[in-house]
Amino acid sequence: MSAVPGLQADCEELLGAFQEADTVRFERFAELWRERRFHTIFYGRIRALERNKLTKKTLELAQQYFLPPYAFQIRVGALYLLYGLYSTQLCQPKQKIRIALKDWPEIQRFQQDLIDSQHYDAAYIFRTLRLARAFHFTAMPKLLNYRTKKKIQENEFKEEFKDPSNRVNSLITNDVLEELMNIHDHYQKMKCVISADKSQPDKALSLIKDEFVVTLKDITLEHQEWQQNRMKLFLNAKETDEIPNKKEEGTLLESEGSERANALARIKYRSYSAVVEASKSRRHRQVKLESSESGSNYGKSPSRSKKNSRRPQPARRRDSLEIKGEMQVAKETVTRHIGMPIITEENSDEEEVSLPKRKRRC
């Protein structure tokens, strides 16, 4: 998504380290932030336009981890990341965090979960951003242009960050279990009321097990533990598969590099194995091809001489000079050396022509 190389990888590496810490405390996130010197992410952009673009892209990338379907710990880490990026940005005025109106109810529920779970440091960070007016509320998550067909690229993020879809946990929540417990207690009391012995219900009225709610709760917790163990096994298997894949990629890169080098060698051989014939305007020069492998072998083509046809001339012009030019061109010599050949030019020796003296007419 971002035009900055490595930006998404750096953010995911920081959030991954925070997830491995198995905590949601801001103190631990601040330590990871300082270890990686993450505040220097905005350095190097001197022009204001480039600085604004980089800050917008960075906040937009971090904001996507703040929303579902990511796990609770990743969302808390994204909140801390947004706070750190917003506070350390170099833009004046500061770039704001873009929030669509359709996502705001979900963010409010997340804030209430923080307070209910007594994660007061995360709740304080969120309130600090609200008071600083760090959020820019918009109609759409991304900026839309009028009458433009632009393909929106879907971002691919780590599957480990996402909260695994669990229908059991979505159906059987803590509130549901508490309500079932209250209903079950009221059901037991009503059975005692209508029984002959008021202290305990009759056996004929025992249609369900007395420990129904407790058993349901234990099964739900057991399912959660099984799912967590399954995810850990999946991650370990993925890491072990990546090691041989990296080795195979290395061998493939080496073979591709050797093939590319051989192809370049063949191209150079075909390109530099011959010398282009000199044009007519440069045939008075001699082209020589030297090579460390073939040595200096010169070949000369038979010279062509053009004789001026004699036509009957007046007596005063019959004694004019007839000039003959000799042009020598070196033959093309083929060298098997792959490197650049050395081409030297030498000036052909000009023949000295003696001009006869004119005879004065008496």
mmCIF file of C-alpha atoms in Angstrom:
data_model
loop_
_atom_site.group_PDB
_atom_site.id
_atom_site.type_symbol
_atom_site.label_atom_id
_atom_site.label_comp_id
_atom_site.label_asym_id
_atom_site.label_seq_id
_atom_site.Cartn_x
_atom_site.Cartn_y
_atom_site.Cartn_z
ATOM 1 C CA MET A 1 0.000 0.000 0.000
ATOM 2 C CA SER A 2 2.657 2.461 0.999
ATOM 3 C CA ALA A 3 5.112 3.907 -1.456
ATOM 4 C CA VAL A 4 7.843 3.760 1.195
ATOM 5 C CA PRO A 5 9.812 0.504 0.985
ATOM 6 C CA GLY A 6 9.908 -1.439 4.247
ATOM 7 C CA LEU A 7 7.331 0.686 6.080
ATOM 8 C CA GLN A 8 4.769 -2.095 6.464
ATOM 9 C CA ALA A 9 7.487 -4.610 7.424
ATOM 10 C CA ASP A 10 8.792 -2.314 10.179
ATOM 11 C CA CYS A 11 5.316 -1.741 11.633
ATOM 12 C CA GLU A 12 4.500 -5.437 11.579
ATOM 13 C CA GLU A 13 7.833 -6.284 13.184
ATOM 14 C CA LEU A 14 7.124 -3.866 16.054
ATOM 15 C CA LEU A 15 3.573 -5.160 16.556
ATOM 16 C CA GLY A 16 4.795 -8.751 16.358
ATOM 17 C CA ALA A 17 7.343 -8.133 19.106
ATOM 18 C CA PHE A 18 4.604 -6.520 21.220
ATOM 19 C CA GLN A 19 2.381 -9.549 20.651
ATOM 20 C CA GLU A 20 5.161 -11.913 21.736
ATOM 21 C CA ALA A 21 5.551 -9.906 24.950
ATOM 22 C CA ASP A 22 2.037 -11.142 25.908
ATOM 23 C CA THR A 23 1.023 -7.880 27.560
ATOM 24 C CA VAL A 24 -0.921 -4.726 26.755
ATOM 25 C CA ARG A 25 1.042 -2.353 28.982
ATOM 26 C CA PHE A 26 2.280 0.869 27.428
ATOM 27 C CA GLU A 27 5.528 0.602 29.375
ATOM 28 C CA ARG A 28 6.548 -2.520 27.442
ATOM 29 C CA PHE A 29 5.570 -0.957 24.109
ATOM 30 C CA ALA A 30 7.667 2.123 24.893
ATOM 31 C CA GLU A 31 10.700 -0.095 25.518
ATOM 32 C CA LEU A 32 10.261 -1.806 22.131
ATOM 33 C CA TRP A 33 9.791 1.603 20.485
ATOM 34 C CA ARG A 34 13.044 2.948 21.955
ATOM 35 C CA GLU A 35 14.990 -0.214 21.135
ATOM 36 C CA ARG A 36 14.119 0.121 17.454
ATOM 37 C CA ARG A 37 14.513 3.935 17.420
ATOM 38 C CA PHE A 38 11.134 4.111 15.757
ATOM 39 C CA HIS A 39 10.948 7.877 16.179
ATOM 40 C CA THR A 40 13.505 8.261 13.362
ATOM 41 C CA ILE A 41 11.042 6.924 10.794
ATOM 42 C CA PHE A 42 10.236 10.461 9.656
ATOM 43 C CA TYR A 43 13.852 11.549 9.289
ATOM 44 C CA GLY A 44 15.373 12.176 5.880
ATOM 45 C CA ARG A 45 12.387 13.915 4.271
ATOM 46 C CA ILE A 46 13.425 17.534 4.015
ATOM 47 C CA ARG A 47 10.788 18.945 1.690
ATOM 48 C CA ALA A 48 7.438 19.700 3.286
ATOM 49 C CA LEU A 49 5.443 17.961 0.539
ATOM 50 C CA GLU A 50 7.377 14.696 0.863
ATOM 51 C CA ARG A 51 7.166 14.887 4.655
ATOM 52 C CA ASN A 52 3.378 15.282 4.558
ATOM 53 C CA LYS A 53 2.934 12.385 2.130
ATOM 54 C CA LEU A 54 5.117 10.083 4.211
ATOM 55 C CA THR A 55 3.260 10.964 7.423
ATOM 56 C CA LYS A 56 -0.145 10.373 5.816
ATOM 57 C CA LYS A 57 0.902 6.982 4.477
ATOM 58 C CA THR A 58 2.375 5.937 7.826
ATOM 59 C CA LEU A 59 -0.695 6.926 9.846
ATOM 60 C CA GLU A 60 -2.996 5.274 7.307
ATOM 61 C CA LEU A 61 -1.038 2.039 7.545
ATOM 62 C CA ALA A 62 -0.990 1.964 11.354
ATOM 63 C CA GLN A 63 -4.682 2.894 11.563
ATOM 64 C CA GLN A 64 -5.730 -0.302 9.748
ATOM 65 C CA TYR A 65 -4.333 -2.448 12.573
ATOM 66 C CA PHE A 66 -6.491 -0.476 15.005
ATOM 67 C CA LEU A 67 -9.728 -1.888 13.537
ATOM 68 C CA PRO A 68 -11.205 -5.409 13.347
ATOM 69 C CA PRO A 69 -10.595 -8.214 12.467
ATOM 70 C CA TYR A 70 -7.338 -7.969 14.397
ATOM 71 C CA ALA A 71 -6.856 -9.380 17.886
ATOM 72 C CA PHE A 72 -7.308 -7.276 20.997
ATOM 73 C CA GLN A 73 -3.586 -7.136 21.776
ATOM 74 C CA ILE A 74 -2.719 -6.058 18.219
ATOM 75 C CA ARG A 75 -5.359 -3.326 18.356
ATOM 76 C CA VAL A 76 -3.924 -2.014 21.613
ATOM 77 C CA GLY A 77 -0.437 -2.062 20.065
ATOM 78 C CA ALA A 78 -1.797 -0.189 17.034
ATOM 79 C CA LEU A 79 -3.269 2.425 19.384
ATOM 80 C CA TYR A 80 0.137 2.918 21.003
ATOM 81 C CA LEU A 81 1.751 3.022 17.551
ATOM 82 C CA LEU A 82 -0.650 5.733 16.370
ATOM 83 C CA TYR A 83 0.066 7.735 19.504
ATOM 84 C CA GLY A 84 3.824 7.474 18.985
ATOM 85 C CA LEU A 85 3.657 8.335 15.271
ATOM 86 C CA TYR A 86 1.328 11.272 15.844
ATOM 87 C CA SER A 87 3.496 12.668 18.633
ATOM 88 C CA THR A 88 6.843 12.328 16.817
ATOM 89 C CA GLN A 89 5.827 13.501 13.355
ATOM 90 C CA LEU A 90 7.645 16.538 11.978
ATOM 91 C CA CYS A 91 4.723 18.131 10.108
ATOM 92 C CA GLN A 92 3.445 21.541 11.069
ATOM 93 C CA PRO A 93 0.476 21.526 11.403
ATOM 94 C CA LYS A 94 0.289 17.873 12.375
ATOM 95 C CA GLN A 95 -1.268 15.317 10.048
ATOM 96 C CA LYS A 96 -4.368 13.712 11.574
ATOM 97 C CA ILE A 97 -5.521 10.102 11.775
ATOM 98 C CA ARG A 98 -8.245 9.399 9.238
ATOM 99 C CA ILE A 99 -11.290 7.665 10.768
ATOM 100 C CA ALA A 100 -14.418 6.791 8.784
ATOM 101 C CA LEU A 101 -17.750 7.420 10.453
ATOM 102 C CA LYS A 102 -18.814 3.796 9.983
ATOM 103 C CA ASP A 103 -15.818 2.666 12.078
ATOM 104 C CA TRP A 104 -16.374 5.058 14.966
ATOM 105 C CA PRO A 105 -18.981 2.917 16.848
ATOM 106 C CA GLU A 106 -16.558 -0.002 16.817
ATOM 107 C CA ILE A 107 -13.806 2.243 18.200
ATOM 108 C CA GLN A 108 -16.098 3.430 20.985
ATOM 109 C CA ARG A 109 -16.872 -0.169 21.920
ATOM 110 C CA PHE A 110 -13.145 -0.853 21.981
ATOM 111 C CA GLN A 111 -12.643 2.085 24.339
ATOM 112 C CA GLN A 112 -15.347 0.750 26.637
ATOM 113 C CA ASP A 113 -13.673 -2.682 26.634
ATOM 114 C CA LEU A 114 -10.431 -1.042 27.721
ATOM 115 C CA ILE A 115 -12.152 0.619 30.660
ATOM 116 C CA ASP A 116 -14.067 -2.518 31.655
ATOM 117 C CA SER A 117 -10.870 -4.586 31.529
ATOM 118 C CA GLN A 118 -9.074 -1.939 33.617
ATOM 119 C CA HIS A 119 -6.443 -1.234 30.976
ATOM 120 C CA TYR A 120 -6.286 2.361 32.076
ATOM 121 C CA ASP A 121 -3.002 3.152 30.340
ATOM 122 C CA ALA A 122 -4.495 2.306 26.932
ATOM 123 C CA ALA A 123 -7.682 4.203 27.785
ATOM 124 C CA TYR A 124 -5.588 7.229 28.814
ATOM 125 C CA ILE A 125 -3.670 7.120 25.497
ATOM 126 C CA PHE A 126 -6.936 7.061 23.561
ATOM 127 C CA ARG A 127 -8.339 9.982 25.567
ATOM 128 C CA THR A 128 -5.118 11.934 24.993
ATOM 129 C CA LEU A 129 -5.512 11.529 21.247
ATOM 130 C CA ARG A 130 -9.140 12.673 21.479
ATOM 131 C CA LEU A 131 -8.211 15.781 23.439
ATOM 132 C CA ALA A 132 -5.413 16.583 20.980
ATOM 133 C CA ARG A 133 -7.955 16.408 18.127
ATOM 134 C CA ALA A 134 -5.813 13.801 16.428
ATOM 135 C CA PHE A 135 -8.706 12.147 14.590
ATOM 136 C CA HIS A 136 -10.026 13.380 11.266
ATOM 137 C CA PHE A 137 -13.567 12.066 10.810
ATOM 138 C CA THR A 138 -14.454 11.357 7.191
ATOM 139 C CA ALA A 139 -17.296 9.820 5.238
ATOM 140 C CA MET A 140 -15.128 7.174 3.553
ATOM 141 C CA PRO A 141 -12.032 5.304 4.741
ATOM 142 C CA LYS A 142 -10.036 6.463 1.701
ATOM 143 C CA LEU A 143 -10.117 9.614 -0.366
ATOM 144 C CA LEU A 144 -12.382 9.278 -3.409
ATOM 145 C CA ASN A 145 -12.119 11.253 -6.642
ATOM 146 C CA TYR A 146 -14.977 12.238 -8.878
ATOM 147 C CA ARG A 147 -15.373 10.234 -12.107
ATOM 148 C CA THR A 148 -12.157 8.318 -11.756
ATOM 149 C CA LYS A 149 -11.843 4.567 -12.038
ATOM 150 C CA LYS A 150 -8.993 3.619 -9.764
ATOM 151 C CA LYS A 151 -8.338 0.059 -8.744
ATOM 152 C CA ILE A 152 -8.081 -0.100 -4.967
ATOM 153 C CA GLN A 153 -5.397 -2.542 -3.941
ATOM 154 C CA GLU A 154 -6.300 -4.756 -1.015
ATOM 155 C CA ASN A 155 -3.578 -4.856 1.585
ATOM 156 C CA GLU A 156 -2.254 -8.184 2.752
ATOM 157 C CA PHE A 157 -1.406 -8.276 6.423
ATOM 158 C CA LYS A 158 -0.157 -11.010 8.687
ATOM 159 C CA GLU A 159 -2.659 -13.692 9.531
ATOM 160 C CA GLU A 160 -1.096 -14.009 12.979
ATOM 161 C CA PHE A 161 -2.377 -10.534 13.880
ATOM 162 C CA LYS A 162 -5.972 -11.282 13.035
ATOM 163 C CA ASP A 163 -8.384 -12.465 15.686
ATOM 164 C CA PRO A 164 -9.353 -16.054 14.737
ATOM 165 C CA SER A 165 -13.029 -16.364 13.909
ATOM 166 C CA ASN A 166 -14.563 -18.484 16.643
ATOM 167 C CA ARG A 167 -18.280 -19.117 16.521
ATOM 168 C CA VAL A 168 -18.241 -20.743 19.954
ATOM 169 C CA ASN A 169 -16.781 -17.682 21.630
ATOM 170 C CA SER A 170 -19.126 -15.382 19.736
ATOM 171 C CA LEU A 171 -22.175 -17.367 20.897
ATOM 172 C CA ILE A 172 -21.154 -18.231 24.447
ATOM 173 C CA THR A 173 -19.869 -15.032 26.008
ATOM 174 C CA ASN A 174 -19.470 -14.089 29.655
ATOM 175 C CA ASP A 175 -22.792 -12.251 29.642
ATOM 176 C CA VAL A 176 -24.559 -15.278 28.206
ATOM 177 C CA LEU A 177 -23.037 -17.580 30.827
ATOM 178 C CA GLU A 178 -24.042 -15.221 33.631
ATOM 179 C CA GLU A 179 -27.599 -15.035 32.324
ATOM 180 C CA LEU A 180 -27.774 -18.823 32.045
ATOM 181 C CA MET A 181 -26.569 -19.138 35.638
ATOM 182 C CA ASN A 182 -29.306 -16.808 36.890
ATOM 183 C CA ILE A 183 -31.978 -18.667 34.910
ATOM 184 C CA HIS A 184 -30.731 -22.019 36.200
ATOM 185 C CA ASP A 185 -30.838 -20.824 39.832
ATOM 186 C CA HIS A 186 -34.353 -19.497 39.385
ATOM 187 C CA TYR A 187 -35.342 -22.816 37.763
ATOM 188 C CA GLN A 188 -34.026 -24.793 40.745
ATOM 189 C CA LYS A 189 -35.941 -22.583 43.179
ATOM 190 C CA MET A 190 -39.182 -22.998 41.301
ATOM 191 C CA LYS A 191 -38.797 -26.784 41.346
ATOM 192 C CA CYS A 192 -38.385 -26.683 45.113
ATOM 193 C CA VAL A 193 -41.525 -24.561 45.466
ATOM 194 C CA ILE A 194 -43.738 -27.007 43.604
ATOM 195 C CA SER A 195 -42.208 -30.107 45.210
ATOM 196 C CA ALA A 196 -43.580 -31.896 48.280
ATOM 197 C CA ASP A 197 -40.261 -31.442 50.047
ATOM 198 C CA LYS A 198 -39.526 -27.728 49.906
ATOM 199 C CA SER A 199 -35.846 -28.214 50.711
ATOM 200 C CA GLN A 200 -35.076 -30.128 47.501
ATOM 201 C CA PRO A 201 -36.928 -30.731 44.233
ATOM 202 C CA ASP A 202 -38.534 -34.019 43.353
ATOM 203 C CA LYS A 203 -36.605 -36.436 41.169
ATOM 204 C CA ALA A 204 -39.464 -36.445 38.665
ATOM 205 C CA LEU A 205 -38.780 -32.760 37.979
ATOM 206 C CA SER A 206 -35.072 -33.229 37.296
ATOM 207 C CA LEU A 207 -35.165 -32.909 33.517
ATOM 208 C CA ILE A 208 -31.680 -31.378 33.103
ATOM 209 C CA LYS A 209 -28.417 -31.791 34.943
ATOM 210 C CA ASP A 210 -27.835 -29.604 37.968
ATOM 211 C CA GLU A 211 -24.340 -28.627 36.799
ATOM 212 C CA PHE A 212 -25.394 -27.748 33.281
ATOM 213 C CA VAL A 213 -24.014 -24.203 33.252
ATOM 214 C CA VAL A 214 -20.736 -25.162 34.917
ATOM 215 C CA THR A 215 -20.198 -27.975 32.393
ATOM 216 C CA LEU A 216 -20.929 -25.627 29.500
ATOM 217 C CA LYS A 217 -18.406 -23.131 30.834
ATOM 218 C CA ASP A 218 -15.705 -25.812 31.197
ATOM 219 C CA ILE A 219 -16.296 -27.038 27.640
ATOM 220 C CA THR A 220 -15.994 -23.500 26.311
ATOM 221 C CA LEU A 221 -12.696 -22.917 28.122
ATOM 222 C CA GLU A 222 -11.380 -26.269 26.895
ATOM 223 C CA HIS A 223 -12.258 -25.300 23.317
ATOM 224 C CA GLN A 224 -10.398 -21.992 23.660
ATOM 225 C CA GLU A 225 -7.268 -23.740 24.914
ATOM 226 C CA TRP A 226 -7.455 -26.240 22.043
ATOM 227 C CA GLN A 227 -7.724 -23.450 19.510
ATOM 228 C CA GLN A 228 -4.745 -21.586 20.980
ATOM 229 C CA ASN A 229 -2.608 -24.718 20.913
ATOM 230 C CA ARG A 230 -3.631 -25.346 17.331
ATOM 231 C CA MET A 231 -2.588 -21.833 16.334
ATOM 232 C CA LYS A 232 0.798 -22.277 18.012
ATOM 233 C CA LEU A 233 1.385 -25.550 16.163
ATOM 234 C CA PHE A 234 0.426 -23.862 12.906
ATOM 235 C CA LEU A 235 2.907 -21.025 13.483
ATOM 236 C CA ASN A 236 5.707 -23.435 14.398
ATOM 237 C CA ALA A 237 5.065 -25.538 11.295
ATOM 238 C CA LYS A 238 5.074 -22.396 9.181
ATOM 239 C CA GLU A 239 8.433 -21.297 10.597
ATOM 240 C CA THR A 240 9.984 -24.717 9.945
ATOM 241 C CA ASP A 241 8.701 -24.658 6.356
ATOM 242 C CA GLU A 242 10.190 -21.222 5.759
ATOM 243 C CA ILE A 243 13.753 -22.416 6.458
ATOM 244 C CA PRO A 244 13.993 -24.959 3.565
ATOM 245 C CA ASN A 245 12.071 -22.555 1.341
ATOM 246 C CA LYS A 246 14.724 -19.894 1.935
ATOM 247 C CA LYS A 247 17.453 -22.385 1.038
ATOM 248 C CA GLU A 248 15.653 -23.338 -2.166
ATOM 249 C CA GLU A 249 15.214 -19.675 -3.043
ATOM 250 C CA GLY A 250 18.929 -19.126 -2.517
ATOM 251 C CA THR A 251 19.873 -21.960 -4.892
ATOM 252 C CA LEU A 252 17.354 -20.722 -7.450
ATOM 253 C CA LEU A 253 18.779 -17.219 -7.253
ATOM 254 C CA GLU A 254 22.293 -18.560 -7.730
ATOM 255 C CA SER A 255 21.273 -20.583 -10.791
ATOM 256 C CA GLU A 256 19.385 -17.619 -12.221
ATOM 257 C CA GLY A 257 22.429 -15.428 -11.634
ATOM 258 C CA SER A 258 24.726 -17.853 -13.471
ATOM 259 C CA GLU A 259 22.285 -18.140 -16.385
ATOM 260 C CA ARG A 260 22.044 -14.364 -16.595
ATOM 261 C CA ALA A 261 25.822 -14.020 -16.550
ATOM 262 C CA ASN A 262 26.159 -16.549 -19.387
ATOM 263 C CA ALA A 263 23.506 -14.739 -21.409
ATOM 264 C CA LEU A 264 25.290 -11.425 -20.936
ATOM 265 C CA ALA A 265 28.568 -13.038 -21.972
ATOM 266 C CA ARG A 266 27.001 -14.318 -25.196
ATOM 267 C CA ILE A 267 25.516 -10.895 -25.941
ATOM 268 C CA LYS A 268 28.872 -9.200 -25.383
ATOM 269 C CA TYR A 269 30.607 -11.758 -27.561
ATOM 270 C CA ARG A 270 28.222 -11.138 -30.445
ATOM 271 C CA SER A 271 28.351 -7.374 -29.980
ATOM 272 C CA TYR A 272 32.087 -6.873 -29.695
ATOM 273 C CA SER A 273 33.350 -9.675 -31.953
ATOM 274 C CA ALA A 274 33.085 -7.557 -35.081
ATOM 275 C CA VAL A 275 34.071 -4.020 -36.033
ATOM 276 C CA VAL A 276 31.678 -1.989 -38.085
ATOM 277 C CA GLU A 277 33.008 -1.099 -41.541
ATOM 278 C CA ALA A 278 34.106 2.477 -41.789
ATOM 279 C CA SER A 279 31.957 4.863 -43.766
ATOM 280 C CA LYS A 280 33.096 6.368 -47.059
ATOM 281 C CA SER A 281 33.853 9.677 -45.420
ATOM 282 C CA ARG A 282 36.311 8.000 -42.997
ATOM 283 C CA ARG A 283 38.089 5.612 -45.338
ATOM 284 C CA HIS A 284 41.203 7.727 -45.256
ATOM 285 C CA ARG A 285 41.685 6.435 -41.693
ATOM 286 C CA GLN A 286 42.910 2.984 -40.794
ATOM 287 C CA VAL A 287 41.046 0.968 -38.149
ATOM 288 C CA LYS A 288 43.067 -1.469 -36.095
ATOM 289 C CA LEU A 289 41.607 -4.131 -33.740
ATOM 290 C CA GLU A 290 43.802 -5.293 -30.914
ATOM 291 C CA SER A 291 43.068 -8.144 -28.533
ATOM 292 C CA SER A 292 45.022 -9.821 -25.789
ATOM 293 C CA GLU A 293 44.031 -13.203 -27.156
ATOM 294 C CA SER A 294 44.376 -12.835 -30.928
ATOM 295 C CA GLY A 295 47.213 -10.326 -30.980
ATOM 296 C CA SER A 296 47.560 -7.543 -33.470
ATOM 297 C CA ASN A 297 46.762 -9.092 -36.839
ATOM 298 C CA TYR A 298 46.265 -6.602 -39.558
ATOM 299 C CA GLY A 299 44.763 -7.373 -42.932
ATOM 300 C CA LYS A 300 44.717 -4.961 -45.761
ATOM 301 C CA SER A 301 42.251 -4.928 -48.564
ATOM 302 C CA PRO A 302 43.512 -4.250 -52.049
ATOM 303 C CA SER A 303 43.503 -0.559 -52.571
ATOM 304 C CA ARG A 304 41.267 0.911 -55.112
ATOM 305 C CA SER A 305 42.485 3.727 -57.230
ATOM 306 C CA LYS A 306 40.437 5.951 -59.345
ATOM 307 C CA LYS A 307 42.053 7.398 -62.396
ATOM 308 C CA ASN A 308 40.759 10.525 -63.861
ATOM 309 C CA SER A 309 39.696 9.857 -67.399
ATOM 310 C CA ARG A 310 41.627 11.933 -69.861
ATOM 311 C CA ARG A 311 39.660 14.074 -72.103
ATOM 312 C CA PRO A 312 40.956 16.331 -74.808
ATOM 313 C CA GLN A 313 41.979 19.493 -73.088
ATOM 314 C CA PRO A 314 43.452 22.718 -74.337
ATOM 315 C CA ALA A 315 47.195 22.907 -74.503
ATOM 316 C CA ARG A 316 47.502 24.886 -71.327
ATOM 317 C CA ARG A 317 45.653 22.219 -69.299
ATOM 318 C CA ARG A 318 47.336 19.140 -70.681
ATOM 319 C CA ASP A 319 50.138 19.505 -68.199
ATOM 320 C CA SER A 320 47.848 19.706 -65.151
ATOM 321 C CA LEU A 321 48.411 17.410 -62.215
ATOM 322 C CA GLU A 322 46.658 14.038 -61.984
ATOM 323 C CA ILE A 323 46.063 13.266 -58.309
ATOM 324 C CA LYS A 324 45.654 9.701 -57.186
ATOM 325 C CA GLY A 325 44.369 8.854 -53.691
ATOM 326 C CA GLU A 326 44.942 5.581 -52.011
ATOM 327 C CA MET A 327 42.566 4.428 -49.305
ATOM 328 C CA GLN A 328 43.372 1.561 -47.009
ATOM 329 C CA VAL A 329 40.715 -0.055 -44.766
ATOM 330 C CA ALA A 330 41.524 -2.781 -42.268
ATOM 331 C CA LYS A 331 39.609 -6.011 -42.638
ATOM 332 C CA GLU A 332 37.288 -7.137 -39.863
ATOM 333 C CA THR A 333 39.138 -9.366 -37.465
ATOM 334 C CA VAL A 334 37.130 -11.565 -35.143
ATOM 335 C CA THR A 335 38.269 -11.925 -31.573
ATOM 336 C CA ARG A 336 37.041 -14.449 -29.061
ATOM 337 C CA HIS A 337 37.763 -12.201 -26.129
ATOM 338 C CA ILE A 338 34.597 -11.285 -24.222
ATOM 339 C CA GLY A 339 35.818 -7.939 -22.922
ATOM 340 C CA MET A 340 35.833 -4.661 -24.736
ATOM 341 C CA PRO A 341 38.275 -4.686 -27.647
ATOM 342 C CA ILE A 342 40.801 -1.918 -28.053
ATOM 343 C CA ILE A 343 40.362 0.011 -31.260
ATOM 344 C CA THR A 344 43.100 2.389 -32.281
ATOM 345 C CA GLU A 345 43.062 4.704 -35.245
ATOM 346 C CA GLU A 346 46.083 5.627 -37.243
ATOM 347 C CA ASN A 347 46.341 8.270 -39.963
ATOM 348 C CA SER A 348 47.299 6.879 -43.351
ATOM 349 C CA ASP A 349 50.514 8.164 -44.842
ATOM 350 C CA GLU A 350 49.823 10.771 -47.438
ATOM 351 C CA GLU A 351 51.838 10.489 -50.528
ATOM 352 C CA GLU A 352 53.905 13.470 -51.427
ATOM 353 C CA VAL A 353 53.064 14.748 -54.859
ATOM 354 C CA SER A 354 55.593 16.928 -56.641
ATOM 355 C CA LEU A 355 54.028 19.749 -58.542
ATOM 356 C CA PRO A 356 55.751 20.404 -61.917
ATOM 357 C CA LYS A 357 56.581 23.932 -62.825
ATOM 358 C CA ARG A 358 54.518 25.642 -65.429
ATOM 359 C CA LYS A 359 56.214 26.565 -68.662
ATOM 360 C CA ARG A 360 55.860 30.135 -69.572
ATOM 361 C CA ARG A 361 54.759 30.712 -73.075
ATOM 362 C CA CYS A 362 56.921 33.008 -75.072
#
